[in-house]
Structure formats: structure tokens, C-alpha cells
Amino acid sequence: MIFGHHALLDASGPISKLNSEDIIHIMKGAALEAGATILKHNIHDFGPQFGKTGVVLLAESHMSVHTWPENDYAAFDIFMCGKKDNLLKAIHFIETHSPQSKFKVKIIARRYDNIKENVNTIAEKVINDIPLLLNKTTEILNGDIQLAKSGIKEVIRFLWLCSNSNKTLSPSKIVDQIWHQFILFTQDYGAFCELYLGRFIHHTPSADETHSMGSYELTIRKYLAEFGEPDDFFWNNVGICKSECGACSNEE
């Protein structure tokens, strides 16, 4: 589950040389732009020609900065619970209020990977939130509702594997069909990815059958390592999905 997002900003240029009042003003403005609640703020000035260290405490966590004006460098650290969009608003505010500065941004989802141990509970929540998904999956599986519930669990396991891989993974044909149905509920699927996986898992079809087969074999190896022996009904070698499925944008 995702508890928040952590941004690391490496900055150079005028922002590294701002005085204490201006830099706190920007940080407080960024917090308010993100809809955060400011609890306290403080900054310490190490003297002429030296840097500053400042912090804005938030109900949602914190923002901090340390500057090295002699090296033309400032390091921002922003951690906020809630939606990633709010964090992006804070980052955008800082960038636009020092337009002559240069920024490198890295965002990390702060998560506890309990999905692996709680597939049943998460699947029940998905089914309760999207009852039509169970209906559609049951149709695919010839009216077998229990098999449909198992199929949704297999999709969740597959998506978890994708979120923890920097290689393309491919599902079996039947798992892919159920995944297609999940994706059609675009808002629910997007919310699921953000909450449990930390990023959106894209589905990218391909005509390269050889590559897809290699991706499928990699999926099975990862499945065995994380979940044990896969269910033959859902993961047999018959009817391999001839598409690249998974975290394609992260493939090396």
C-alpha cells in the first residue's frame, strides 16, 4: 500500500542563494499550493557566504531544504501523504518561483509491500468496489463465480510482479483477458495502481511473439519465487498471451 510520496529536488542557480525569508516563503507557498496544513516552520542561517537549513512541518509530513551557496546547490526534501498530484503541485510551485534555477527531481512512492500477503483481502475489496468486474470475469469463465474470484486474484498477483520488475512481464491469455476487463474501469484501475502498486501499470500489445514468450517465461519464474506454484488453469503454457504486458516503460 502507498502511504505517500517522497520527492528529492537537486537545484542549482539563484534558489541556492536566496535569503532565509525568501526561501521559507517559497516553501510555505508550495505547501499551501499542495493543500497541506502548515504546523511550524524554522530556518537557520549559517552566516554570510554559507548556507541555510530550513524545515516546514506539515500535518501531511514535511518539507526541508539545505543550501550550499558557495557550491551553487540546494537540496529539497518533500514528503507528503495523500495523492501524488498534491506533491507535484508543491514541486511546480518551487520551480516556477525560481525560474532561472535548474532542477532535477526524483519521486519515490513510500510503500509497504503487504499486497503479496493480502491478495485475498485486496481482491475482496476490488470486487466490492467494482461488482461489474466480477460479472464480466464470470462471463469470461463460463459462469463460474468462484473461478472468476480466483482469476481476479491472479491478475492482482501479476500486477504486483509488474510493479516490482524493471523488465516487461506478460500474463497468460486468460489472465490477460481478465486484466483487460479491469483496465476498462479506468478510474478504479488507476486508483488501484496508485494505492497498491505505486505507479500505473500499462498494457502495451506487441506483435513480437518471441519477445512475448520470453516475457511470459520470466513472469513464471518470478511468480514461482514470490507466490509458489502457479494455478495450472490460469498459468498453463497453452494460449500464451501474444502481447507485451507490464511495466514496459521501465524495461532496460
JSON list of N, CA, C and O in Angstrom, two decimals, residues 160-215:
[
{"chain": "A", "resi": 160, "resn": "TRP", "atom": "N", "xyz": [1.26, -7.05, -9.21]},
{"chain": "A", "resi": 160, "resn": "TRP", "atom": "CA", "xyz": [2.27, -6.85, -8.17]},
{"chain": "A", "resi": 160, "resn": "TRP", "atom": "C", "xyz": [3.65, -7.22, -8.69]},
{"chain": "A", "resi": 160, "resn": "TRP", "atom": "O", "xyz": [4.63, -6.52, -8.44]},
{"chain": "A", "resi": 161, "resn": "LEU", "atom": "N", "xyz": [3.74, -8.32, -9.44]},
{"chain": "A", "resi": 161, "resn": "LEU", "atom": "CA", "xyz": [5.01, -8.70, -10.04]},
{"chain": "A", "resi": 161, "resn": "LEU", "atom": "C", "xyz": [5.51, -7.61, -11.00]},
{"chain": "A", "resi": 161, "resn": "LEU", "atom": "O", "xyz": [6.69, -7.26, -10.99]},
{"chain": "A", "resi": 162, "resn": "CYS", "atom": "N", "xyz": [4.60, -7.05, -11.80]},
{"chain": "A", "resi": 162, "resn": "CYS", "atom": "CA", "xyz": [4.97, -5.97, -12.72]},
{"chain": "A", "resi": 162, "resn": "CYS", "atom": "C", "xyz": [5.52, -4.77, -11.98]},
{"chain": "A", "resi": 162, "resn": "CYS", "atom": "O", "xyz": [6.52, -4.16, -12.41]},
{"chain": "A", "resi": 163, "resn": "SER", "atom": "N", "xyz": [4.89, -4.42, -10.88]},
{"chain": "A", "resi": 163, "resn": "SER", "atom": "CA", "xyz": [5.29, -3.21, -10.14]},
{"chain": "A", "resi": 163, "resn": "SER", "atom": "C", "xyz": [6.65, -3.37, -9.48]},
{"chain": "A", "resi": 163, "resn": "SER", "atom": "O", "xyz": [7.28, -2.39, -9.12]},
{"chain": "A", "resi": 164, "resn": "ASN", "atom": "N", "xyz": [7.11, -4.61, -9.35]},
{"chain": "A", "resi": 164, "resn": "ASN", "atom": "CA", "xyz": [8.40, -4.87, -8.71]},
{"chain": "A", "resi": 164, "resn": "ASN", "atom": "C", "xyz": [9.44, -5.38, -9.71]},
{"chain": "A", "resi": 164, "resn": "ASN", "atom": "O", "xyz": [10.43, -6.00, -9.32]},
{"chain": "A", "resi": 165, "resn": "SER", "atom": "N", "xyz": [9.21, -5.11, -10.99]},
{"chain": "A", "resi": 165, "resn": "SER", "atom": "CA", "xyz": [10.14, -5.56, -12.02]},
{"chain": "A", "resi": 165, "resn": "SER", "atom": "C", "xyz": [10.51, -4.40, -12.93]},
{"chain": "A", "resi": 165, "resn": "SER", "atom": "O", "xyz": [9.69, -3.54, -13.22]},
{"chain": "A", "resi": 166, "resn": "ASN", "atom": "N", "xyz": [11.76, -4.39, -13.38]},
{"chain": "A", "resi": 166, "resn": "ASN", "atom": "CA", "xyz": [12.17, -3.40, -14.37]},
{"chain": "A", "resi": 166, "resn": "ASN", "atom": "C", "xyz": [12.20, -4.00, -15.77]},
{"chain": "A", "resi": 166, "resn": "ASN", "atom": "O", "xyz": [12.74, -3.42, -16.71]},
{"chain": "A", "resi": 167, "resn": "LYS", "atom": "N", "xyz": [11.64, -5.19, -15.91]},
{"chain": "A", "resi": 167, "resn": "LYS", "atom": "CA", "xyz": [11.52, -5.87, -17.19]},
{"chain": "A", "resi": 167, "resn": "LYS", "atom": "C", "xyz": [10.06, -6.02, -17.56]},
{"chain": "A", "resi": 167, "resn": "LYS", "atom": "O", "xyz": [9.17, -6.03, -16.71]},
{"chain": "A", "resi": 168, "resn": "THR", "atom": "N", "xyz": [9.81, -6.18, -18.86]},
{"chain": "A", "resi": 168, "resn": "THR", "atom": "CA", "xyz": [8.45, -6.43, -19.33]},
{"chain": "A", "resi": 168, "resn": "THR", "atom": "C", "xyz": [8.01, -7.82, -18.91]},
{"chain": "A", "resi": 168, "resn": "THR", "atom": "O", "xyz": [8.75, -8.79, -19.09]},
{"chain": "A", "resi": 169, "resn": "LEU", "atom": "N", "xyz": [6.82, -7.93, -18.36]},
{"chain": "A", "resi": 169, "resn": "LEU", "atom": "CA", "xyz": [6.23, -9.21, -18.00]},
{"chain": "A", "resi": 169, "resn": "LEU", "atom": "C", "xyz": [4.96, -9.43, -18.82]},
{"chain": "A", "resi": 169, "resn": "LEU", "atom": "O", "xyz": [4.26, -8.48, -19.13]},
{"chain": "A", "resi": 170, "resn": "SER", "atom": "N", "xyz": [4.69, -10.67, -19.16]},
{"chain": "A", "resi": 170, "resn": "SER", "atom": "CA", "xyz": [3.49, -11.00, -19.93]},
{"chain": "A", "resi": 170, "resn": "SER", "atom": "C", "xyz": [2.67, -12.05, -19.19]},
{"chain": "A", "resi": 170, "resn": "SER", "atom": "O", "xyz": [3.23, -13.02, -18.68]},
{"chain": "A", "resi": 171, "resn": "PRO", "atom": "N", "xyz": [1.36, -11.87, -19.16]},
{"chain": "A", "resi": 171, "resn": "PRO", "atom": "CA", "xyz": [0.49, -12.85, -18.50]},
{"chain": "A", "resi": 171, "resn": "PRO", "atom": "C", "xyz": [0.10, -13.96, -19.46]},
{"chain": "A", "resi": 171, "resn": "PRO", "atom": "O", "xyz": [0.38, -13.91, -20.65]},
{"chain": "A", "resi": 172, "resn": "SER", "atom": "N", "xyz": [-0.59, -14.96, -18.92]},
{"chain": "A", "resi": 172, "resn": "SER", "atom": "CA", "xyz": [-1.22, -15.96, -19.79]},
{"chain": "A", "resi": 172, "resn": "SER", "atom": "C", "xyz": [-2.40, -15.29, -20.50]},
{"chain": "A", "resi": 172, "resn": "SER", "atom": "O", "xyz": [-2.82, -14.19, -20.15]},
{"chain": "A", "resi": 173, "resn": "LYS", "atom": "N", "xyz": [-2.92, -15.98, -21.48]},
{"chain": "A", "resi": 173, "resn": "LYS", "atom": "CA", "xyz": [-4.03, -15.41, -22.25]},
{"chain": "A", "resi": 173, "resn": "LYS", "atom": "C", "xyz": [-5.24, -15.13, -21.37]},
{"chain": "A", "resi": 173, "resn": "LYS", "atom": "O", "xyz": [-5.87, -14.07, -21.47]},
{"chain": "A", "resi": 174, "resn": "ILE", "atom": "N", "xyz": [-5.57, -16.06, -20.47]},
{"chain": "A", "resi": 174, "resn": "ILE", "atom": "CA", "xyz": [-6.78, -15.89, -19.67]},
{"chain": "A", "resi": 174, "resn": "ILE", "atom": "C", "xyz": [-6.59, -14.79, -18.62]},
{"chain": "A", "resi": 174, "resn": "ILE", "atom": "O", "xyz": [-7.51, -13.99, -18.36]},
{"chain": "A", "resi": 175, "resn": "VAL", "atom": "N", "xyz": [-5.39, -14.70, -18.04]},
{"chain": "A", "resi": 175, "resn": "VAL", "atom": "CA", "xyz": [-5.12, -13.61, -17.10]},
{"chain": "A", "resi": 175, "resn": "VAL", "atom": "C", "xyz": [-5.16, -12.27, -17.82]},
{"chain": "A", "resi": 175, "resn": "VAL", "atom": "O", "xyz": [-5.68, -11.27, -17.30]},
{"chain": "A", "resi": 176, "resn": "ASP", "atom": "N", "xyz": [-4.66, -12.26, -19.04]},
{"chain": "A", "resi": 176, "resn": "ASP", "atom": "CA", "xyz": [-4.69, -11.03, -19.84]},
{"chain": "A", "resi": 176, "resn": "ASP", "atom": "C", "xyz": [-6.13, -10.59, -20.12]},
{"chain": "A", "resi": 176, "resn": "ASP", "atom": "O", "xyz": [-6.45, -9.40, -20.06]},
{"chain": "A", "resi": 177, "resn": "GLN", "atom": "N", "xyz": [-7.00, -11.54, -20.40]},
{"chain": "A", "resi": 177, "resn": "GLN", "atom": "CA", "xyz": [-8.41, -11.20, -20.68]},
{"chain": "A", "resi": 177, "resn": "GLN", "atom": "C", "xyz": [-9.07, -10.56, -19.45]},
{"chain": "A", "resi": 177, "resn": "GLN", "atom": "O", "xyz": [-9.84, -9.59, -19.58]},
{"chain": "A", "resi": 178, "resn": "ILE", "atom": "N", "xyz": [-8.77, -11.09, -18.29]},
{"chain": "A", "resi": 178, "resn": "ILE", "atom": "CA", "xyz": [-9.35, -10.52, -17.06]},
{"chain": "A", "resi": 178, "resn": "ILE", "atom": "C", "xyz": [-8.73, -9.15, -16.78]},
{"chain": "A", "resi": 178, "resn": "ILE", "atom": "O", "xyz": [-9.43, -8.21, -16.37]},
{"chain": "A", "resi": 179, "resn": "TRP", "atom": "N", "xyz": [-7.44, -9.02, -17.03]},
{"chain": "A", "resi": 179, "resn": "TRP", "atom": "CA", "xyz": [-6.77, -7.72, -16.86]},
{"chain": "A", "resi": 179, "resn": "TRP", "atom": "C", "xyz": [-7.41, -6.68, -17.77]},
{"chain": "A", "resi": 179, "resn": "TRP", "atom": "O", "xyz": [-7.64, -5.54, -17.36]},
{"chain": "A", "resi": 180, "resn": "HIS", "atom": "N", "xyz": [-7.71, -7.07, -19.00]},
{"chain": "A", "resi": 180, "resn": "HIS", "atom": "CA", "xyz": [-8.40, -6.15, -19.93]},
{"chain": "A", "resi": 180, "resn": "HIS", "atom": "C", "xyz": [-9.68, -5.61, -19.31]},
{"chain": "A", "resi": 180, "resn": "HIS", "atom": "O", "xyz": [-9.99, -4.42, -19.41]},
{"chain": "A", "resi": 181, "resn": "GLN", "atom": "N", "xyz": [-10.44, -6.49, -18.70]},
{"chain": "A", "resi": 181, "resn": "GLN", "atom": "CA", "xyz": [-11.71, -6.08, -18.09]},
{"chain": "A", "resi": 181, "resn": "GLN", "atom": "C", "xyz": [-11.46, -5.08, -16.96]},
{"chain": "A", "resi": 181, "resn": "GLN", "atom": "O", "xyz": [-12.18, -4.09, -16.82]},
{"chain": "A", "resi": 182, "resn": "PHE", "atom": "N", "xyz": [-10.43, -5.32, -16.16]},
{"chain": "A", "resi": 182, "resn": "PHE", "atom": "CA", "xyz": [-10.09, -4.42, -15.05]},
{"chain": "A", "resi": 182, "resn": "PHE", "atom": "C", "xyz": [-9.73, -3.04, -15.60]},
{"chain": "A", "resi": 182, "resn": "PHE", "atom": "O", "xyz": [-10.19, -2.00, -15.09]},
{"chain": "A", "resi": 183, "resn": "ILE", "atom": "N", "xyz": [-8.92, -2.99, -16.64]},
{"chain": "A", "resi": 183, "resn": "ILE", "atom": "CA", "xyz": [-8.46, -1.72, -17.21]},
{"chain": "A", "resi": 183, "resn": "ILE", "atom": "C", "xyz": [-9.63, -0.88, -17.72]},
{"chain": "A", "resi": 183, "resn": "ILE", "atom": "O", "xyz": [-9.58, 0.35, -17.68]},
{"chain": "A", "resi": 184, "resn": "LEU", "atom": "N", "xyz": [-10.70, -1.53, -18.18]},
{"chain": "A", "resi": 184, "resn": "LEU", "atom": "CA", "xyz": [-11.85, -0.80, -18.71]},
{"chain": "A", "resi": 184, "resn": "LEU", "atom": "C", "xyz": [-12.50, 0.10, -17.65]},
{"chain": "A", "resi": 184, "resn": "LEU", "atom": "O", "xyz": [-13.12, 1.10, -17.98]},
{"chain": "A", "resi": 185, "resn": "PHE", "atom": "N", "xyz": [-12.34, -0.26, -16.38]},
{"chain": "A", "resi": 185, "resn": "PHE", "atom": "CA", "xyz": [-12.81, 0.59, -15.29]},
{"chain": "A", "resi": 185, "resn": "PHE", "atom": "C", "xyz": [-11.67, 1.57, -14.96]},
{"chain": "A", "resi": 185, "resn": "PHE", "atom": "O", "xyz": [-10.98, 1.43, -13.96]},
{"chain": "A", "resi": 186, "resn": "THR", "atom": "N", "xyz": [-11.48, 2.52, -15.84]},
{"chain": "A", "resi": 186, "resn": "THR", "atom": "CA", "xyz": [-10.25, 3.31, -15.86]},
{"chain": "A", "resi": 186, "resn": "THR", "atom": "C", "xyz": [-9.95, 4.02, -14.54]},
{"chain": "A", "resi": 186, "resn": "THR", "atom": "O", "xyz": [-8.81, 4.01, -14.07]},
{"chain": "A", "resi": 187, "resn": "GLN", "atom": "N", "xyz": [-10.95, 4.64, -13.93]},
{"chain": "A", "resi": 187, "resn": "GLN", "atom": "CA", "xyz": [-10.71, 5.36, -12.68]},
{"chain": "A", "resi": 187, "resn": "GLN", "atom": "C", "xyz": [-10.37, 4.40, -11.55]},
{"chain": "A", "resi": 187, "resn": "GLN", "atom": "O", "xyz": [-9.45, 4.65, -10.76]},
{"chain": "A", "resi": 188, "resn": "ASP", "atom": "N", "xyz": [-11.12, 3.31, -11.46]},
{"chain": "A", "resi": 188, "resn": "ASP", "atom": "CA", "xyz": [-10.86, 2.33, -10.41]},
{"chain": "A", "resi": 188, "resn": "ASP", "atom": "C", "xyz": [-9.50, 1.67, -10.60]},
{"chain": "A", "resi": 188, "resn": "ASP", "atom": "O", "xyz": [-8.77, 1.45, -9.63]},
{"chain": "A", "resi": 189, "resn": "TYR", "atom": "N", "xyz": [-9.17, 1.35, -11.85]},
{"chain": "A", "resi": 189, "resn": "TYR", "atom": "CA", "xyz": [-7.87, 0.72, -12.12]},
{"chain": "A", "resi": 189, "resn": "TYR", "atom": "C", "xyz": [-6.73, 1.69, -11.78]},
{"chain": "A", "resi": 189, "resn": "TYR", "atom": "O", "xyz": [-5.73, 1.29, -11.16]},
{"chain": "A", "resi": 190, "resn": "GLY", "atom": "N", "xyz": [-6.86, 2.94, -12.18]},
{"chain": "A", "resi": 190, "resn": "GLY", "atom": "CA", "xyz": [-5.84, 3.92, -11.86]},
{"chain": "A", "resi": 190, "resn": "GLY", "atom": "C", "xyz": [-5.66, 4.10, -10.36]},
{"chain": "A", "resi": 190, "resn": "GLY", "atom": "O", "xyz": [-4.54, 4.18, -9.86]},
{"chain": "A", "resi": 191, "resn": "ALA", "atom": "N", "xyz": [-6.78, 4.15, -9.63]},
{"chain": "A", "resi": 191, "resn": "ALA", "atom": "CA", "xyz": [-6.72, 4.30, -8.18]},
{"chain": "A", "resi": 191, "resn": "ALA", "atom": "C", "xyz": [-6.07, 3.08, -7.53]},
{"chain": "A", "resi": 191, "resn": "ALA", "atom": "O", "xyz": [-5.30, 3.20, -6.58]},
{"chain": "A", "resi": 192, "resn": "PHE", "atom": "N", "xyz": [-6.39, 1.89, -8.05]},
{"chain": "A", "resi": 192, "resn": "PHE", "atom": "CA", "xyz": [-5.78, 0.65, -7.54]},
{"chain": "A", "resi": 192, "resn": "PHE", "atom": "C", "xyz": [-4.26, 0.70, -7.71]},
{"chain": "A", "resi": 192, "resn": "PHE", "atom": "O", "xyz": [-3.50, 0.39, -6.78]},
{"chain": "A", "resi": 193, "resn": "CYS", "atom": "N", "xyz": [-3.82, 1.07, -8.91]},
{"chain": "A", "resi": 193, "resn": "CYS", "atom": "CA", "xyz": [-2.39, 1.13, -9.18]},
{"chain": "A", "resi": 193, "resn": "CYS", "atom": "C", "xyz": [-1.68, 2.12, -8.24]},
{"chain": "A", "resi": 193, "resn": "CYS", "atom": "O", "xyz": [-0.61, 1.82, -7.70]},
{"chain": "A", "resi": 194, "resn": "GLU", "atom": "N", "xyz": [-2.28, 3.28, -8.05]},
{"chain": "A", "resi": 194, "resn": "GLU", "atom": "CA", "xyz": [-1.66, 4.29, -7.20]},
{"chain": "A", "resi": 194, "resn": "GLU", "atom": "C", "xyz": [-1.61, 3.83, -5.74]},
{"chain": "A", "resi": 194, "resn": "GLU", "atom": "O", "xyz": [-0.60, 3.99, -5.06]},
{"chain": "A", "resi": 195, "resn": "LEU", "atom": "N", "xyz": [-2.69, 3.22, -5.27]},
{"chain": "A", "resi": 195, "resn": "LEU", "atom": "CA", "xyz": [-2.78, 2.83, -3.87]},
{"chain": "A", "resi": 195, "resn": "LEU", "atom": "C", "xyz": [-1.89, 1.65, -3.54]},
{"chain": "A", "resi": 195, "resn": "LEU", "atom": "O", "xyz": [-1.18, 1.65, -2.52]},
{"chain": "A", "resi": 196, "resn": "TYR", "atom": "N", "xyz": [-1.89, 0.63, -4.39]},
{"chain": "A", "resi": 196, "resn": "TYR", "atom": "CA", "xyz": [-1.22, -0.62, -4.04]},
{"chain": "A", "resi": 196, "resn": "TYR", "atom": "C", "xyz": [0.12, -0.84, -4.76]},
{"chain": "A", "resi": 196, "resn": "TYR", "atom": "O", "xyz": [0.96, -1.60, -4.28]},
{"chain": "A", "resi": 197, "resn": "LEU", "atom": "N", "xyz": [0.32, -0.19, -5.90]},
{"chain": "A", "resi": 197, "resn": "LEU", "atom": "CA", "xyz": [1.49, -0.50, -6.71]},
{"chain": "A", "resi": 197, "resn": "LEU", "atom": "C", "xyz": [2.48, 0.64, -6.83]},
{"chain": "A", "resi": 197, "resn": "LEU", "atom": "O", "xyz": [3.62, 0.44, -7.20]},
{"chain": "A", "resi": 198, "resn": "GLY", "atom": "N", "xyz": [2.03, 1.86, -6.57]},
{"chain": "A", "resi": 198, "resn": "GLY", "atom": "CA", "xyz": [2.93, 2.99, -6.61]},
{"chain": "A", "resi": 198, "resn": "GLY", "atom": "C", "xyz": [3.13, 3.62, -7.96]},
{"chain": "A", "resi": 198, "resn": "GLY", "atom": "O", "xyz": [3.75, 4.67, -8.10]},
{"chain": "A", "resi": 199, "resn": "ARG", "atom": "N", "xyz": [2.60, 3.02, -9.00]},
{"chain": "A", "resi": 199, "resn": "ARG", "atom": "CA", "xyz": [2.68, 3.57, -10.35]},
{"chain": "A", "resi": 199, "resn": "ARG", "atom": "C", "xyz": [1.64, 2.87, -11.23]},
{"chain": "A", "resi": 199, "resn": "ARG", "atom": "O", "xyz": [1.16, 1.79, -10.90]},
{"chain": "A", "resi": 200, "resn": "PHE", "atom": "N", "xyz": [1.33, 3.50, -12.34]},
{"chain": "A", "resi": 200, "resn": "PHE", "atom": "CA", "xyz": [0.35, 2.94, -13.26]},
{"chain": "A", "resi": 200, "resn": "PHE", "atom": "C", "xyz": [1.01, 1.83, -14.07]},
{"chain": "A", "resi": 200, "resn": "PHE", "atom": "O", "xyz": [2.08, 2.01, -14.64]},
{"chain": "A", "resi": 201, "resn": "ILE", "atom": "N", "xyz": [0.38, 0.67, -14.11]},
{"chain": "A", "resi": 201, "resn": "ILE", "atom": "CA", "xyz": [0.89, -0.45, -14.91]},
{"chain": "A", "resi": 201, "resn": "ILE", "atom": "C", "xyz": [0.19, -0.43, -16.26]},
{"chain": "A", "resi": 201, "resn": "ILE", "atom": "O", "xyz": [-1.00, -0.67, -16.36]},
{"chain": "A", "resi": 202, "resn": "HIS", "atom": "N", "xyz": [0.97, -0.14, -17.30]},
{"chain": "A", "resi": 202, "resn": "HIS", "atom": "CA", "xyz": [0.42, -0.02, -18.65]},
{"chain": "A", "resi": 202, "resn": "HIS", "atom": "C", "xyz": [0.35, -1.38, -19.34]},
{"chain": "A", "resi": 202, "resn": "HIS", "atom": "O", "xyz": [1.16, -2.26, -19.10]},
{"chain": "A", "resi": 203, "resn": "HIS", "atom": "N", "xyz": [-0.60, -1.50, -20.22]},
{"chain": "A", "resi": 203, "resn": "HIS", "atom": "CA", "xyz": [-0.74, -2.68, -21.07]},
{"chain": "A", "resi": 203, "resn": "HIS", "atom": "C", "xyz": [-0.36, -2.26, -22.49]},
{"chain": "A", "resi": 203, "resn": "HIS", "atom": "O", "xyz": [-1.03, -1.42, -23.08]},
{"chain": "A", "resi": 204, "resn": "THR", "atom": "N", "xyz": [0.71, -2.83, -23.02]},
{"chain": "A", "resi": 204, "resn": "THR", "atom": "CA", "xyz": [1.20, -2.44, -24.33]},
{"chain": "A", "resi": 204, "resn": "THR", "atom": "C", "xyz": [1.30, -3.66, -25.24]},
{"chain": "A", "resi": 204, "resn": "THR", "atom": "O", "xyz": [2.24, -4.45, -25.12]},
{"chain": "A", "resi": 205, "resn": "PRO", "atom": "N", "xyz": [0.35, -3.87, -26.14]},
{"chain": "A", "resi": 205, "resn": "PRO", "atom": "CA", "xyz": [0.39, -5.03, -27.04]},
{"chain": "A", "resi": 205, "resn": "PRO", "atom": "C", "xyz": [1.58, -4.98, -27.99]},
{"chain": "A", "resi": 205, "resn": "PRO", "atom": "O", "xyz": [2.12, -3.92, -28.29]},
{"chain": "A", "resi": 206, "resn": "SER", "atom": "N", "xyz": [1.99, -6.17, -28.45]},
{"chain": "A", "resi": 206, "resn": "SER", "atom": "CA", "xyz": [3.10, -6.27, -29.39]},
{"chain": "A", "resi": 206, "resn": "SER", "atom": "C", "xyz": [2.87, -7.47, -30.30]},
{"chain": "A", "resi": 206, "resn": "SER", "atom": "O", "xyz": [2.26, -8.46, -29.90]},
{"chain": "A", "resi": 207, "resn": "ALA", "atom": "N", "xyz": [3.38, -7.37, -31.52]},
{"chain": "A", "resi": 207, "resn": "ALA", "atom": "CA", "xyz": [3.29, -8.49, -32.46]},
{"chain": "A", "resi": 207, "resn": "ALA", "atom": "C", "xyz": [4.52, -9.39, -32.38]},
{"chain": "A", "resi": 207, "resn": "ALA", "atom": "O", "xyz": [4.62, -10.38, -33.11]},
{"chain": "A", "resi": 208, "resn": "ASP", "atom": "N", "xyz": [5.46, -9.06, -31.50]},
{"chain": "A", "resi": 208, "resn": "ASP", "atom": "CA", "xyz": [6.71, -9.83, -31.37]},
{"chain": "A", "resi": 208, "resn": "ASP", "atom": "C", "xyz": [6.47, -11.04, -30.47]},
{"chain": "A", "resi": 208, "resn": "ASP", "atom": "O", "xyz": [6.63, -10.98, -29.26]},
{"chain": "A", "resi": 209, "resn": "GLU", "atom": "N", "xyz": [6.09, -12.17, -31.09]},
{"chain": "A", "resi": 209, "resn": "GLU", "atom": "CA", "xyz": [5.73, -13.36, -30.32]},
{"chain": "A", "resi": 209, "resn": "GLU", "atom": "C", "xyz": [6.92, -13.93, -29.56]},
{"chain": "A", "resi": 209, "resn": "GLU", "atom": "O", "xyz": [6.78, -14.40, -28.42]},
{"chain": "A", "resi": 210, "resn": "THR", "atom": "N", "xyz": [8.11, -13.87, -30.15]},
{"chain": "A", "resi": 210, "resn": "THR", "atom": "CA", "xyz": [9.30, -14.41, -29.48]},
{"chain": "A", "resi": 210, "resn": "THR", "atom": "C", "xyz": [9.60, -13.65, -28.20]},
{"chain": "A", "resi": 210, "resn": "THR", "atom": "O", "xyz": [9.87, -14.23, -27.14]},
{"chain": "A", "resi": 211, "resn": "HIS", "atom": "N", "xyz": [9.51, -12.31, -28.30]},
{"chain": "A", "resi": 211, "resn": "HIS", "atom": "CA", "xyz": [9.75, -11.49, -27.11]},
{"chain": "A", "resi": 211, "resn": "HIS", "atom": "C", "xyz": [8.69, -11.73, -26.06]},
{"chain": "A", "resi": 211, "resn": "HIS", "atom": "O", "xyz": [8.97, -11.80, -24.86]},
{"chain": "A", "resi": 212, "resn": "SER", "atom": "N", "xyz": [7.44, -11.87, -26.49]},
{"chain": "A", "resi": 212, "resn": "SER", "atom": "CA", "xyz": [6.34, -12.12, -25.55]},
{"chain": "A", "resi": 212, "resn": "SER", "atom": "C", "xyz": [6.53, -13.44, -24.81]},
{"chain": "A", "resi": 212, "resn": "SER", "atom": "O", "xyz": [6.25, -13.55, -23.62]},
{"chain": "A", "resi": 213, "resn": "MET", "atom": "N", "xyz": [7.01, -14.45, -25.53]},
{"chain": "A", "resi": 213, "resn": "MET", "atom": "CA", "xyz": [7.24, -15.74, -24.91]},
{"chain": "A", "resi": 213, "resn": "MET", "atom": "C", "xyz": [8.33, -15.64, -23.84]},
{"chain": "A", "resi": 213, "resn": "MET", "atom": "O", "xyz": [8.21, -16.19, -22.74]},
{"chain": "A", "resi": 214, "resn": "GLY", "atom": "N", "xyz": [9.38, -14.88, -24.15]},
{"chain": "A", "resi": 214, "resn": "GLY", "atom": "CA", "xyz": [10.44, -14.68, -23.16]},
{"chain": "A", "resi": 214, "resn": "GLY", "atom": "C", "xyz": [9.93, -13.94, -21.94]},
{"chain": "A", "resi": 214, "resn": "GLY", "atom": "O", "xyz": [10.30, -14.27, -20.80]},
{"chain": "A", "resi": 215, "resn": "SER", "atom": "N", "xyz": [9.06, -12.96, -22.17]},
{"chain": "A", "resi": 215, "resn": "SER", "atom": "CA", "xyz": [8.48, -12.21, -21.06]},
{"chain": "A", "resi": 215, "resn": "SER", "atom": "C", "xyz": [7.57, -13.09, -20.21]},
{"chain": "A", "resi": 215, "resn": "SER", "atom": "O", "xyz": [7.52, -12.96, -18.99]}
]
